[in-house]
Amino acid sequence: MEYQHIHLSDQERERLKDHFLKMPEVTPLSRDPKFFSLIVALGIHQEIGTIHDEFSTFLYDGSTGDKVDRSDLRSELISYQGYTGVRIWSVRSQHLDPRVRGLRTLLHPGLSFNDFKQIHQCVFFPEIITQIAALQGAELVSVRPWGLNTVFGGFDPNRSYYEGNMWEFVNADAIRYATLLENRQVAFWGTHDLVSHIAGMRLEEWPKIQARGKRMREIFERYFQGIERPTPYSLVLPYALGMLLDDLAQPMNYHSESRLSVVELLAKALETQVISPHATPYLLKYPPSIETLIQLARSNDPARAQREGESTLYQVIQELGRFSQASHRSISR
Amino acid sequence: MKTTLFATLPILGFSVSLQDPALLEVKTPTDGNESASKIQISENDLRIREATHLEVYAGCKWGKASFAPERITSEPLSIEIQALYERMA
């Protein structure tokens, strides 16, 4: 099977970005599958082998069982039969073993598997993946501000986070994310989306995910109402809740009772405004207990999460008070 | 006009509490005899300190896989997915 390498010049990338900027904030990939295939393939390609590469986290050598080092991975954009995709291979391993349930169904079978039915390279076509996700009840979408912060800018392969002051966006992103879940929509930009949300997606789980998305959207909207620029101090709890919503939308975590338990505590904390969204103090140190709370949620030990969740959340709130300093800044519209 | 706040700082041995931006006294740990001293810090310095700390901490934690690798021996394609790939050719 023949495929062709695609090279994008800087000018072509700029033209893609210009076209992308004209899109609505949330656009189904199916609205312009050829254009978005190129964007998504580019997003995956840019991440492969970098600190953002979530695909390599789950990639092993099928012969030795060793973990494939991400520095051994290479990728390129390809064109095949009018479809744009991304090809990923290892310079050290000819037999790849991606250890994520559902991922193999997203690989092009003819281009990824050799005659011995081993995966010698991983070839993905976003247009086909969009259709596979639709079979599982999900609409893959582009979210313009997230695309601008990833594929089209603010991307540093050597830094452990995307640039930009993310704290400016947590309130908008929380509402946006919950709304996507409510609408059965999943953003598709790069390796995290591919590996953690799309692979293994199941149709029968969507009613619960949708209901949770709706409920959380309403909670976030009430919490942030009338506030244009909430302070990091008041965003710590919503941010943690957003993280766990993302966790619960990962097929491997669909039924995680420990996460659900902590999500309930955080939702209640926002509903009762234990930390006021109008608060303006400077947060001079991130509360250490938030890590404890997140690890508790991710422990997959529901009994322990039930037992320790409230006291850990209480610690977080105490620490927020302890590590903050009052200010005169304005946050309202 | 620059706003100046007297503040306590989250340095080891000090405690910080949410206070009205008036003059605050910090009890510095010494040899057992407590003495008070004041630290002056501008609102702009607080803003910078907050931004620096949060940039390093918060980063890309939202949107990360939080499950373990699982070894899968094979995953047959459903008829519908097979049809999608066949249509490509």
PDB file of C-alpha atoms in Angstrom, chain A residues 27-276:
ATOM      1  CA  THR A  27     -16.980  22.816  15.348  1.00  0.00           C
ATOM      2  CA  PRO A  28     -17.684  19.149  14.621  1.00  0.00           C
ATOM      3  CA  LEU A  29     -14.777  17.656  12.714  1.00  0.00           C
ATOM      4  CA  SER A  30     -17.315  16.116  10.339  1.00  0.00           C
ATOM      5  CA  ARG A  31     -18.202  19.622   9.123  1.00  0.00           C
ATOM      6  CA  ASP A  32     -14.910  19.780   7.205  1.00  0.00           C
ATOM      7  CA  PRO A  33     -13.292  16.369   7.560  1.00  0.00           C
ATOM      8  CA  LYS A  34     -10.416  16.961   5.140  1.00  0.00           C
ATOM      9  CA  PHE A  35      -9.365  20.211   6.805  1.00  0.00           C
ATOM     10  CA  PHE A  36      -9.682  18.900  10.342  1.00  0.00           C
ATOM     11  CA  SER A  37      -7.929  15.651   9.523  1.00  0.00           C
ATOM     12  CA  LEU A  38      -4.881  17.675   8.636  1.00  0.00           C
ATOM     13  CA  ILE A  39      -5.137  19.743  11.820  1.00  0.00           C
ATOM     14  CA  VAL A  40      -5.537  16.735  14.078  1.00  0.00           C
ATOM     15  CA  ALA A  41      -2.825  14.744  12.317  1.00  0.00           C
ATOM     16  CA  LEU A  42      -0.554  17.761  12.725  1.00  0.00           C
ATOM     17  CA  GLY A  43      -1.458  18.011  16.405  1.00  0.00           C
ATOM     18  CA  ILE A  44      -0.579  14.357  17.015  1.00  0.00           C
ATOM     19  CA  HIS A  45       2.568  14.585  14.893  1.00  0.00           C
ATOM     20  CA  GLN A  46       3.810  17.621  16.854  1.00  0.00           C
ATOM     21  CA  GLU A  47       3.429  15.837  20.157  1.00  0.00           C
ATOM     22  CA  ILE A  48       5.062  12.526  19.286  1.00  0.00           C
ATOM     23  CA  GLY A  49       8.390  12.124  21.033  1.00  0.00           C
ATOM     24  CA  THR A  50       7.914  15.227  23.169  1.00  0.00           C
ATOM     25  CA  ILE A  51       6.954  15.652  26.783  1.00  0.00           C
ATOM     26  CA  HIS A  52       3.322  16.061  25.611  1.00  0.00           C
ATOM     27  CA  ASP A  53       3.284  12.640  23.972  1.00  0.00           C
ATOM     28  CA  GLU A  54       0.672  10.596  25.790  1.00  0.00           C
ATOM     29  CA  PHE A  55       0.725   7.886  23.115  1.00  0.00           C
ATOM     30  CA  SER A  56       4.256   6.848  24.009  1.00  0.00           C
ATOM     31  CA  THR A  57       3.198   6.466  27.649  1.00  0.00           C
ATOM     32  CA  PHE A  58       1.353   3.315  26.647  1.00  0.00           C
ATOM     33  CA  LEU A  59       3.673   1.949  23.969  1.00  0.00           C
ATOM     34  CA  TYR A  60       5.724  -1.201  24.512  1.00  0.00           C
ATOM     35  CA  ASP A  61       7.880  -3.461  22.400  1.00  0.00           C
ATOM     36  CA  GLY A  62       5.768  -6.435  21.415  1.00  0.00           C
ATOM     37  CA  SER A  63       8.746  -8.794  21.273  1.00  0.00           C
ATOM     38  CA  THR A  64      10.665  -7.896  24.411  1.00  0.00           C
ATOM     39  CA  GLY A  65       7.914  -6.392  26.546  1.00  0.00           C
ATOM     40  CA  ASP A  66      10.121  -3.363  27.182  1.00  0.00           C
ATOM     41  CA  LYS A  67       8.724   0.112  27.299  1.00  0.00           C
ATOM     42  CA  VAL A  68       9.348   2.024  24.070  1.00  0.00           C
ATOM     43  CA  ASP A  69      11.288   5.153  24.826  1.00  0.00           C
ATOM     44  CA  ARG A  70       9.611   8.191  23.365  1.00  0.00           C
ATOM     45  CA  SER A  71      12.954   9.440  22.071  1.00  0.00           C
ATOM     46  CA  ASP A  72      12.888   6.445  19.692  1.00  0.00           C
ATOM     47  CA  LEU A  73       9.582   7.491  18.145  1.00  0.00           C
ATOM     48  CA  ARG A  74       9.258   9.301  14.852  1.00  0.00           C
ATOM     49  CA  SER A  75       6.194  10.517  13.040  1.00  0.00           C
ATOM     50  CA  GLU A  76       5.129  12.090   9.785  1.00  0.00           C
ATOM     51  CA  LEU A  77       2.017  13.364   8.097  1.00  0.00           C
ATOM     52  CA  ILE A  78       0.860  11.148   5.263  1.00  0.00           C
ATOM     53  CA  SER A  79      -1.696  11.115   2.516  1.00  0.00           C
ATOM     54  CA  TYR A  80      -3.394   7.907   1.455  1.00  0.00           C
ATOM     55  CA  GLN A  81      -6.290   7.528  -0.978  1.00  0.00           C
ATOM     56  CA  GLY A  82      -7.280  11.154  -0.386  1.00  0.00           C
ATOM     57  CA  TYR A  83      -7.152  10.838   3.411  1.00  0.00           C
ATOM     58  CA  THR A  84      -4.685  12.650   5.638  1.00  0.00           C
ATOM     59  CA  GLY A  85      -3.165  10.771   8.512  1.00  0.00           C
ATOM     60  CA  VAL A  86      -0.199  10.406  10.792  1.00  0.00           C
ATOM     61  CA  ARG A  87       2.304   7.574  10.780  1.00  0.00           C
ATOM     62  CA  ILE A  88       4.213   6.753  13.968  1.00  0.00           C
ATOM     63  CA  TRP A  89       7.080   4.311  14.218  1.00  0.00           C
ATOM     64  CA  SER A  90      10.007   3.431  16.419  1.00  0.00           C
ATOM     65  CA  VAL A  91      13.585   3.441  15.192  1.00  0.00           C
ATOM     66  CA  ARG A  92      14.346   0.638  17.646  1.00  0.00           C
ATOM     67  CA  SER A  93      11.324  -1.614  17.650  1.00  0.00           C
ATOM     68  CA  GLN A  94       9.682  -3.334  14.671  1.00  0.00           C
ATOM     69  CA  HIS A  95       6.899  -4.829  16.754  1.00  0.00           C
ATOM     70  CA  LEU A  96       4.827  -2.316  18.692  1.00  0.00           C
ATOM     71  CA  ASP A  97       2.376  -3.102  21.453  1.00  0.00           C
ATOM     72  CA  PRO A  98       0.086  -0.201  22.419  1.00  0.00           C
ATOM     73  CA  ARG A  99      -1.375  -1.086  25.788  1.00  0.00           C
ATOM     74  CA  VAL A 100      -4.666   0.774  25.685  1.00  0.00           C
ATOM     75  CA  ARG A 101      -7.949  -1.013  25.257  1.00  0.00           C
ATOM     76  CA  GLY A 102      -9.605   0.048  22.038  1.00  0.00           C
ATOM     77  CA  LEU A 103      -6.576   1.633  20.444  1.00  0.00           C
ATOM     78  CA  ARG A 104      -6.031  -1.136  17.887  1.00  0.00           C
ATOM     79  CA  THR A 105      -9.440  -0.445  16.354  1.00  0.00           C
ATOM     80  CA  LEU A 106      -8.265   3.093  15.574  1.00  0.00           C
ATOM     81  CA  LEU A 107      -5.226   1.878  13.604  1.00  0.00           C
ATOM     82  CA  HIS A 108      -5.488   1.490   9.857  1.00  0.00           C
ATOM     83  CA  PRO A 109      -5.237  -2.308   9.614  1.00  0.00           C
ATOM     84  CA  GLY A 110      -3.547  -2.541   6.245  1.00  0.00           C
ATOM     85  CA  LEU A 111      -0.878   0.061   6.948  1.00  0.00           C
ATOM     86  CA  SER A 112      -0.231  -0.718  10.615  1.00  0.00           C
ATOM     87  CA  PHE A 113      -0.083  -4.525  10.726  1.00  0.00           C
ATOM     88  CA  ASN A 114       2.464  -6.707   8.911  1.00  0.00           C
ATOM     89  CA  ASP A 115       1.923 -10.180   7.478  1.00  0.00           C
ATOM     90  CA  PHE A 116       2.494 -11.676  10.925  1.00  0.00           C
ATOM     91  CA  LYS A 117      -0.350  -9.547  12.303  1.00  0.00           C
ATOM     92  CA  GLN A 118       2.144  -7.522  14.328  1.00  0.00           C
ATOM     93  CA  ILE A 119       1.971  -3.747  14.560  1.00  0.00           C
ATOM     94  CA  HIS A 120       5.102  -2.430  12.873  1.00  0.00           C
ATOM     95  CA  GLN A 121       3.922   1.174  12.754  1.00  0.00           C
ATOM     96  CA  CYS A 122       0.853   3.053  13.974  1.00  0.00           C
ATOM     97  CA  VAL A 123      -1.139   4.781  11.276  1.00  0.00           C
ATOM     98  CA  PHE A 124      -4.144   6.878  12.232  1.00  0.00           C
ATOM     99  CA  PHE A 125      -6.592   8.666   9.960  1.00  0.00           C
ATOM    100  CA  PRO A 126      -8.570  11.248  11.956  1.00  0.00           C
ATOM    101  CA  GLU A 127     -11.417  11.242   9.426  1.00  0.00           C
ATOM    102  CA  ILE A 128     -11.982   7.531  10.039  1.00  0.00           C
ATOM    103  CA  ILE A 129     -11.540   7.929  13.781  1.00  0.00           C
ATOM    104  CA  THR A 130     -14.266  10.581  13.702  1.00  0.00           C
ATOM    105  CA  GLN A 131     -16.602   8.048  12.114  1.00  0.00           C
ATOM    106  CA  ILE A 132     -15.594   5.329  14.565  1.00  0.00           C
ATOM    107  CA  ALA A 133     -16.361   7.689  17.477  1.00  0.00           C
ATOM    108  CA  ALA A 134     -19.761   8.429  15.916  1.00  0.00           C
ATOM    109  CA  LEU A 135     -20.509   4.702  16.053  1.00  0.00           C
ATOM    110  CA  GLN A 136     -19.975   5.001  19.812  1.00  0.00           C
ATOM    111  CA  GLY A 137     -22.301   7.956  20.123  1.00  0.00           C
ATOM    112  CA  ALA A 138     -19.727  10.728  20.284  1.00  0.00           C
ATOM    113  CA  GLU A 139     -19.132  13.730  18.080  1.00  0.00           C
ATOM    114  CA  LEU A 140     -15.478  14.671  17.799  1.00  0.00           C
ATOM    115  CA  VAL A 141     -15.032  18.423  17.757  1.00  0.00           C
ATOM    116  CA  SER A 142     -12.539  21.182  17.412  1.00  0.00           C
ATOM    117  CA  VAL A 143     -12.538  23.763  20.199  1.00  0.00           C
ATOM    118  CA  ARG A 144     -10.946  26.907  18.814  1.00  0.00           C
ATOM    119  CA  PRO A 145      -9.291  28.356  21.958  1.00  0.00           C
ATOM    120  CA  TRP A 146      -7.795  24.964  22.809  1.00  0.00           C
ATOM    121  CA  GLY A 147      -6.514  24.560  19.280  1.00  0.00           C
ATOM    122  CA  LEU A 148      -4.901  27.970  19.432  1.00  0.00           C
ATOM    123  CA  ASN A 149      -3.178  26.990  22.627  1.00  0.00           C
ATOM    124  CA  THR A 150      -1.912  23.660  21.296  1.00  0.00           C
ATOM    125  CA  VAL A 151      -1.612  22.942  17.577  1.00  0.00           C
ATOM    126  CA  PHE A 152      -1.266  26.546  16.530  1.00  0.00           C
ATOM    127  CA  GLY A 153       0.801  28.133  19.166  1.00  0.00           C
ATOM    128  CA  GLY A 154       1.910  28.173  22.745  1.00  0.00           C
ATOM    129  CA  PHE A 155       3.489  24.781  22.166  1.00  0.00           C
ATOM    130  CA  ASP A 156       6.916  24.107  23.586  1.00  0.00           C
ATOM    131  CA  PRO A 157       8.052  20.482  23.218  1.00  0.00           C
ATOM    132  CA  ASN A 158      10.395  20.855  26.166  1.00  0.00           C
ATOM    133  CA  ARG A 159       8.102  22.357  28.722  1.00  0.00           C
ATOM    134  CA  SER A 160       5.708  20.340  30.794  1.00  0.00           C
ATOM    135  CA  TYR A 161       2.800  22.646  30.141  1.00  0.00           C
ATOM    136  CA  TYR A 162       1.352  24.712  27.403  1.00  0.00           C
ATOM    137  CA  GLU A 163       2.160  28.399  27.538  1.00  0.00           C
ATOM    138  CA  GLY A 164      -0.262  31.036  28.449  1.00  0.00           C
ATOM    139  CA  ASN A 165      -1.736  31.933  31.744  1.00  0.00           C
ATOM    140  CA  MET A 166      -4.153  29.042  32.052  1.00  0.00           C
ATOM    141  CA  TRP A 167      -5.636  30.616  35.138  1.00  0.00           C
ATOM    142  CA  GLU A 168      -7.260  33.190  32.916  1.00  0.00           C
ATOM    143  CA  PHE A 169      -9.311  30.452  31.333  1.00  0.00           C
ATOM    144  CA  VAL A 170     -10.213  27.928  34.008  1.00  0.00           C
ATOM    145  CA  ASN A 171     -13.710  29.312  34.523  1.00  0.00           C
ATOM    146  CA  ALA A 172     -14.478  29.388  30.793  1.00  0.00           C
ATOM    147  CA  ASP A 173     -12.837  26.020  30.229  1.00  0.00           C
ATOM    148  CA  ALA A 174     -14.722  24.364  33.066  1.00  0.00           C
ATOM    149  CA  ILE A 175     -18.074  25.457  31.642  1.00  0.00           C
ATOM    150  CA  ARG A 176     -16.958  24.621  28.129  1.00  0.00           C
ATOM    151  CA  TYR A 177     -15.763  21.161  29.090  1.00  0.00           C
ATOM    152  CA  ALA A 178     -18.912  20.299  31.026  1.00  0.00           C
ATOM    153  CA  THR A 179     -20.988  21.511  28.063  1.00  0.00           C
ATOM    154  CA  LEU A 180     -19.093  19.263  25.677  1.00  0.00           C
ATOM    155  CA  LEU A 181     -19.849  16.270  27.882  1.00  0.00           C
ATOM    156  CA  GLU A 182     -23.497  17.294  28.071  1.00  0.00           C
ATOM    157  CA  ASN A 183     -23.593  17.323  24.259  1.00  0.00           C
ATOM    158  CA  ARG A 184     -21.687  14.038  23.828  1.00  0.00           C
ATOM    159  CA  GLN A 185     -18.824  15.931  22.266  1.00  0.00           C
ATOM    160  CA  VAL A 186     -15.160  15.112  22.649  1.00  0.00           C
ATOM    161  CA  ALA A 187     -12.367  17.455  21.617  1.00  0.00           C
ATOM    162  CA  PHE A 188      -9.822  15.842  19.302  1.00  0.00           C
ATOM    163  CA  TRP A 189      -6.466  17.563  19.089  1.00  0.00           C
ATOM    164  CA  GLY A 190      -3.690  15.248  19.986  1.00  0.00           C
ATOM    165  CA  THR A 191      -2.436  12.177  21.730  1.00  0.00           C
ATOM    166  CA  HIS A 192      -4.312  12.666  25.010  1.00  0.00           C
ATOM    167  CA  ASP A 193      -7.663  12.747  23.249  1.00  0.00           C
ATOM    168  CA  LEU A 194      -6.766   9.763  21.081  1.00  0.00           C
ATOM    169  CA  VAL A 195      -5.428   7.550  23.836  1.00  0.00           C
ATOM    170  CA  SER A 196      -7.443   8.595  26.862  1.00  0.00           C
ATOM    171  CA  HIS A 197     -10.860   9.529  25.508  1.00  0.00           C
ATOM    172  CA  ILE A 198     -11.451   8.007  22.092  1.00  0.00           C
ATOM    173  CA  ALA A 199      -9.807   4.592  22.407  1.00  0.00           C
ATOM    174  CA  GLY A 200     -12.245   2.258  24.104  1.00  0.00           C
ATOM    175  CA  MET A 201     -15.141   4.730  24.070  1.00  0.00           C
ATOM    176  CA  ARG A 202     -18.491   3.022  24.754  1.00  0.00           C
ATOM    177  CA  LEU A 203     -21.928   4.080  23.540  1.00  0.00           C
ATOM    178  CA  GLU A 204     -23.813   2.806  26.568  1.00  0.00           C
ATOM    179  CA  GLU A 205     -21.880   5.078  28.958  1.00  0.00           C
ATOM    180  CA  TRP A 206     -22.979   8.344  27.388  1.00  0.00           C
ATOM    181  CA  PRO A 207     -26.276   8.886  29.214  1.00  0.00           C
ATOM    182  CA  LYS A 208     -24.472   8.998  32.578  1.00  0.00           C
ATOM    183  CA  ILE A 209     -21.632  11.134  31.228  1.00  0.00           C
ATOM    184  CA  GLN A 210     -24.115  13.546  29.661  1.00  0.00           C
ATOM    185  CA  ALA A 211     -26.119  13.876  32.864  1.00  0.00           C
ATOM    186  CA  ARG A 212     -22.941  14.575  34.834  1.00  0.00           C
ATOM    187  CA  GLY A 213     -21.842  17.145  32.246  1.00  0.00           C
ATOM    188  CA  LYS A 214     -25.184  18.949  32.472  1.00  0.00           C
ATOM    189  CA  ARG A 215     -25.141  19.021  36.258  1.00  0.00           C
ATOM    190  CA  MET A 216     -21.566  20.282  36.437  1.00  0.00           C
ATOM    191  CA  ARG A 217     -22.174  22.934  33.770  1.00  0.00           C
ATOM    192  CA  GLU A 218     -25.031  24.287  35.878  1.00  0.00           C
ATOM    193  CA  ILE A 219     -22.878  24.257  38.999  1.00  0.00           C
ATOM    194  CA  PHE A 220     -19.993  26.059  37.263  1.00  0.00           C
ATOM    195  CA  GLU A 221     -22.324  28.633  35.695  1.00  0.00           C
ATOM    196  CA  ARG A 222     -23.889  29.450  39.052  1.00  0.00           C
ATOM    197  CA  TYR A 223     -20.512  29.610  40.744  1.00  0.00           C
ATOM    198  CA  PHE A 224     -18.962  31.974  38.185  1.00  0.00           C
ATOM    199  CA  GLN A 225     -22.035  34.084  37.526  1.00  0.00           C
ATOM    200  CA  GLY A 226     -21.222  37.779  37.260  1.00  0.00           C
ATOM    201  CA  ILE A 227     -17.492  37.201  37.582  1.00  0.00           C
ATOM    202  CA  GLU A 228     -15.239  37.921  34.682  1.00  0.00           C
ATOM    203  CA  ARG A 229     -11.853  37.149  36.175  1.00  0.00           C
ATOM    204  CA  PRO A 230     -12.048  34.864  39.177  1.00  0.00           C
ATOM    205  CA  THR A 231      -8.830  34.641  41.104  1.00  0.00           C
ATOM    206  CA  PRO A 232      -6.703  31.495  41.287  1.00  0.00           C
ATOM    207  CA  TYR A 233      -7.658  31.339  44.956  1.00  0.00           C
ATOM    208  CA  SER A 234     -11.284  30.695  43.997  1.00  0.00           C
ATOM    209  CA  LEU A 235     -10.344  28.497  41.026  1.00  0.00           C
ATOM    210  CA  VAL A 236      -8.499  25.783  42.889  1.00  0.00           C
ATOM    211  CA  LEU A 237     -11.626  23.754  43.645  1.00  0.00           C
ATOM    212  CA  PRO A 238     -13.229  24.194  40.178  1.00  0.00           C
ATOM    213  CA  TYR A 239      -9.924  23.246  38.591  1.00  0.00           C
ATOM    214  CA  ALA A 240      -9.720  20.035  40.615  1.00  0.00           C
ATOM    215  CA  LEU A 241     -13.312  19.251  39.693  1.00  0.00           C
ATOM    216  CA  GLY A 242     -12.527  19.806  36.009  1.00  0.00           C
ATOM    217  CA  MET A 243      -9.580  17.422  36.230  1.00  0.00           C
ATOM    218  CA  LEU A 244     -11.746  14.696  37.693  1.00  0.00           C
ATOM    219  CA  LEU A 245     -14.477  15.263  35.097  1.00  0.00           C
ATOM    220  CA  ASP A 246     -11.829  14.651  32.469  1.00  0.00           C
ATOM    221  CA  ASP A 247     -10.755  11.517  34.346  1.00  0.00           C
ATOM    222  CA  LEU A 248     -14.322  10.204  34.403  1.00  0.00           C
ATOM    223  CA  ALA A 249     -14.661  10.764  30.662  1.00  0.00           C
ATOM    224  CA  GLN A 250     -11.726   8.398  30.075  1.00  0.00           C
ATOM    225  CA  PRO A 251     -13.137   4.947  29.217  1.00  0.00           C
ATOM    226  CA  MET A 252     -10.802   3.225  31.672  1.00  0.00           C
ATOM    227  CA  ASN A 253     -12.264   5.346  34.486  1.00  0.00           C
ATOM    228  CA  TYR A 254     -15.932   5.373  33.533  1.00  0.00           C
ATOM    229  CA  HIS A 255     -16.930   3.519  36.707  1.00  0.00           C
ATOM    230  CA  SER A 256     -14.385   4.879  39.152  1.00  0.00           C
ATOM    231  CA  GLU A 257     -16.290   5.157  42.438  1.00  0.00           C
ATOM    232  CA  SER A 258     -13.400   6.851  44.216  1.00  0.00           C
ATOM    233  CA  ARG A 259     -13.415   9.656  41.629  1.00  0.00           C
ATOM    234  CA  LEU A 260     -17.187   9.941  41.775  1.00  0.00           C
ATOM    235  CA  SER A 261     -17.022  10.272  45.547  1.00  0.00           C
ATOM    236  CA  VAL A 262     -14.531  13.166  45.433  1.00  0.00           C
ATOM    237  CA  VAL A 263     -16.424  14.813  42.550  1.00  0.00           C
ATOM    238  CA  GLU A 264     -19.502  14.882  44.778  1.00  0.00           C
ATOM    239  CA  LEU A 265     -17.560  16.576  47.567  1.00  0.00           C
ATOM    240  CA  LEU A 266     -16.151  19.210  45.219  1.00  0.00           C
ATOM    241  CA  ALA A 267     -19.529  19.808  43.572  1.00  0.00           C
ATOM    242  CA  LYS A 268     -21.102  20.367  46.979  1.00  0.00           C
ATOM    243  CA  ALA A 269     -18.259  22.705  47.967  1.00  0.00           C
ATOM    244  CA  LEU A 270     -18.951  24.826  44.880  1.00  0.00           C
ATOM    245  CA  GLU A 271     -22.708  24.743  45.370  1.00  0.00           C
ATOM    246  CA  THR A 272     -22.362  25.949  48.949  1.00  0.00           C
ATOM    247  CA  GLN A 273     -19.527  28.366  48.018  1.00  0.00           C
ATOM    248  CA  VAL A 274     -17.256  27.222  50.787  1.00  0.00           C
ATOM    249  CA  ILE A 275     -14.717  29.335  48.917  1.00  0.00           C
ATOM    250  CA  SER A 276     -16.427  32.381  47.562  1.00  0.00           C
TER     251      SER A 276
END
